[in-house]
Amino acid sequence: MVEKKQIMTWSIAALLLVGVWGEQKAFHPPPADPSAYHARVRAAGALAPLQFGNWVGQDGEVAAGAITLLKPNIILQRLYRNKVTGQTARVLVVHCSDAGDMLGHYPPVCYPSSGFREVQRTSKHWEIGGEKFNGYEYDFTSNVPGQLQPVVVDDFMLLPTGQSVGDMDTVRHWAKNRRVRQYGAGQMQVLTDPTVSPTVRAEIFKEMVTAYLPLLTTMREAVAHDQ
């Protein structure tokens, strides 16, 4: 009798395990394979132009610490100079293969840690080339006058769901989803001098984003593309 009860107990346990396994398969599907998407982003990044319109760019050296922190799928750091006006703009575009690696790369975090102080933050909503981008414009000054030049940073982030966001909370929520976090997240920053007028700054930003639209569009299209 005891032996029969034990057999029944093990049978029930086995059925419960099968049930749990089935629930996990039904409600927690395995992670998607993002490798094809990552390859598309790299290919689009390789085509991001160094020259367009009156702008001529040059690649800058990416700090080893940034590569260690971000583990980027791609990272572009460039200085552009306008041949006609002499104005300059810096562009940073990064795509992390894991959305969790983007969490430390955020103007309110990384600029103060480099010696800047945030003076002002303005919510921005841009529409460029039929694409909408949501982000922030940050004004930074140096914590140690004379050592760092003040800078204005226009920044937005991209998720492979098609979203463009300025806040890290949305990226953090995406990074918690173990099934899709491996698609990663992207970010673009355009840095200009504070002496540039708002009208001119807006035009510079538009020109930079327009030049990078194929890459930015590729970053945000993964989920729809791969389903």
XYZ file of C-alpha atoms in Angstrom:
227
model
C 0.000 0.000 0.000
C 2.831 2.335 0.912
C 4.570 1.406 -2.331
C 1.417 2.273 -4.331
C 1.157 5.656 -2.590
C 4.782 6.342 -3.408
C 4.194 5.455 -7.063
C 1.152 7.737 -7.134
C 3.145 10.540 -5.491
C 5.928 10.279 -8.074
C 3.388 10.121 -10.880
C 1.674 13.278 -9.672
C 5.047 15.012 -9.300
C 5.974 14.017 -12.824
C 2.690 15.348 -14.152
C 3.227 18.619 -12.292
C 6.683 18.960 -13.812
C 5.260 18.362 -17.265
C 2.621 20.981 -16.546
C 5.198 23.519 -15.428
C 7.341 22.778 -18.484
C 4.312 23.216 -20.729
C 3.392 26.516 -19.041
C 6.926 27.787 -19.522
C 6.904 26.812 -23.186
C 3.536 28.478 -23.690
C 4.082 31.684 -21.757
C 7.874 32.017 -21.798
C 9.004 31.248 -25.342
C 12.744 30.909 -25.932
C 14.788 34.015 -26.705
C 14.666 35.164 -30.294
C 17.837 35.019 -32.381
C 18.919 38.610 -33.072
C 22.035 37.791 -35.113
C 20.532 38.734 -38.500
C 19.282 42.036 -37.071
C 22.670 42.839 -35.537
C 24.287 42.146 -38.912
C 21.862 44.549 -40.629
C 22.740 47.271 -38.115
C 26.468 46.740 -38.690
C 25.996 46.885 -42.449
C 23.993 50.123 -42.175
C 26.595 51.559 -39.810
C 29.365 50.875 -42.319
C 27.503 53.068 -44.821
C 26.991 56.030 -42.458
C 28.605 58.915 -44.393
C 31.672 60.878 -43.411
C 30.815 63.484 -46.053
C 27.411 64.899 -46.964
C 26.235 68.313 -48.079
C 28.801 70.850 -46.889
C 29.912 68.642 -44.016
C 33.195 66.744 -43.866
C 33.778 64.377 -40.964
C 36.563 62.430 -39.390
C 36.427 59.452 -37.078
C 37.458 59.997 -33.486
C 39.078 57.477 -31.189
C 36.555 55.739 -28.977
C 37.669 55.433 -25.366
C 38.484 51.893 -24.320
C 36.320 52.370 -21.219
C 33.285 53.110 -23.379
C 33.803 49.912 -25.346
C 34.151 47.923 -22.138
C 30.980 49.464 -20.712
C 28.792 49.310 -23.813
C 30.036 46.143 -25.557
C 28.753 47.802 -28.739
C 27.495 46.136 -31.866
C 28.548 49.390 -33.525
C 29.888 52.687 -32.188
C 30.652 55.777 -34.273
C 32.266 58.881 -32.809
C 32.840 61.638 -35.357
C 33.700 65.314 -35.679
C 32.072 67.169 -38.592
C 33.083 70.561 -39.966
C 31.016 72.654 -42.365
C 33.199 73.725 -45.311
C 31.132 76.877 -45.858
C 30.325 78.165 -42.367
C 33.192 76.640 -40.400
C 30.720 75.351 -37.803
C 31.407 72.019 -36.125
C 29.284 69.253 -34.666
C 30.156 66.011 -32.985
C 28.120 62.868 -33.542
C 28.017 59.768 -31.392
C 25.962 56.781 -32.504
C 26.009 53.525 -30.602
C 24.052 50.294 -30.753
C 24.370 47.817 -27.903
C 23.741 44.145 -28.602
C 22.204 43.821 -25.138
C 19.811 46.566 -24.046
C 21.096 46.258 -20.483
C 24.509 47.558 -21.555
C 22.951 50.877 -22.605
C 21.762 51.739 -19.098
C 24.997 53.422 -18.046
C 25.324 55.410 -21.280
C 23.042 58.378 -20.745
C 23.899 62.122 -20.771
C 22.708 62.823 -17.188
C 25.039 60.045 -16.032
C 28.093 59.971 -18.279
C 28.678 63.720 -18.730
C 28.690 64.582 -14.994
C 31.008 61.618 -14.412
C 33.385 63.221 -16.935
C 33.474 66.581 -15.171
C 30.409 68.357 -16.559
C 27.484 69.860 -14.685
C 23.974 69.775 -16.139
C 22.545 73.284 -16.393
C 19.298 72.672 -18.246
C 17.266 69.844 -19.748
C 14.575 70.382 -22.382
C 12.194 67.760 -23.751
C 12.360 67.541 -27.542
C 10.186 66.000 -30.236
C 11.689 65.961 -33.709
C 10.203 64.890 -37.044
C 12.855 64.407 -39.698
C 12.491 62.655 -43.031
C 9.135 61.242 -42.022
C 10.582 59.717 -38.837
C 9.706 60.882 -35.315
C 12.277 61.054 -32.548
C 11.696 61.808 -28.873
C 14.543 62.905 -26.668
C 16.136 65.709 -24.693
C 18.437 68.634 -25.227
C 20.992 69.002 -22.418
C 23.094 72.045 -21.592
C 26.325 71.157 -19.808
C 29.022 73.375 -18.389
C 32.341 72.444 -16.812
C 32.614 71.734 -13.114
C 36.175 73.046 -13.390
C 36.176 76.241 -15.505
C 38.840 76.328 -18.178
C 39.305 72.554 -18.354
C 36.209 71.575 -20.348
C 34.275 73.565 -22.918
C 30.501 73.893 -22.330
C 28.441 71.794 -24.717
C 24.836 71.255 -25.806
C 23.827 67.629 -26.372
C 20.734 66.622 -28.339
C 20.066 63.001 -27.523
C 17.531 60.272 -28.272
C 17.401 56.502 -27.916
C 15.947 53.870 -30.203
C 14.354 50.537 -29.403
C 13.859 47.785 -31.992
C 10.112 48.037 -31.431
C 10.067 51.260 -33.455
C 10.071 53.468 -30.353
C 12.223 56.537 -29.876
C 12.556 57.685 -26.274
C 14.505 60.164 -24.213
C 14.150 58.510 -20.813
C 16.169 55.572 -19.598
C 13.185 54.053 -17.758
C 11.703 52.778 -21.022
C 15.028 51.229 -22.026
C 15.359 49.674 -18.568
C 11.886 48.119 -18.907
C 12.845 46.703 -22.313
C 16.082 45.314 -20.879
C 14.127 43.299 -18.298
C 12.488 41.228 -21.038
C 14.888 38.315 -21.340
C 13.317 37.135 -24.578
C 14.000 40.307 -26.566
C 16.663 42.267 -24.686
C 19.298 40.659 -26.929
C 18.021 42.791 -29.791
C 19.635 45.657 -27.912
C 19.087 49.416 -28.064
C 20.516 52.373 -29.957
C 21.337 55.970 -29.175
C 22.367 59.088 -31.089
C 23.913 62.262 -29.700
C 24.675 65.471 -31.584
C 26.981 67.861 -29.733
C 27.219 71.565 -30.596
C 28.705 74.706 -29.098
C 26.393 76.698 -26.759
C 27.135 79.861 -28.753
C 25.278 78.430 -31.752
C 21.793 79.939 -32.029
C 18.793 77.642 -31.440
C 17.726 78.034 -35.083
C 21.133 77.068 -36.443
C 21.463 74.246 -33.913
C 18.125 72.813 -35.027
C 19.277 72.895 -38.649
C 22.579 71.207 -37.819
C 20.765 68.513 -35.868
C 18.375 67.931 -38.766
C 21.244 67.575 -41.242
C 23.082 65.107 -39.017
C 20.047 62.949 -38.343
C 19.070 62.991 -42.025
C 22.508 61.684 -42.980
C 22.134 58.823 -40.503
C 18.487 57.978 -41.211
C 19.168 54.628 -42.937
C 21.091 53.439 -39.883
C 18.569 54.830 -37.410
C 15.672 53.264 -39.303
C 17.433 49.899 -39.316
C 17.967 50.087 -35.551
C 14.291 50.591 -34.808
C 12.749 48.054 -37.206
C 13.942 44.718 -35.787
C 10.849 43.276 -34.143
C 8.507 44.025 -37.037
C 11.117 42.851 -39.564
C 11.883 39.539 -37.880
C 8.333 38.410 -37.151
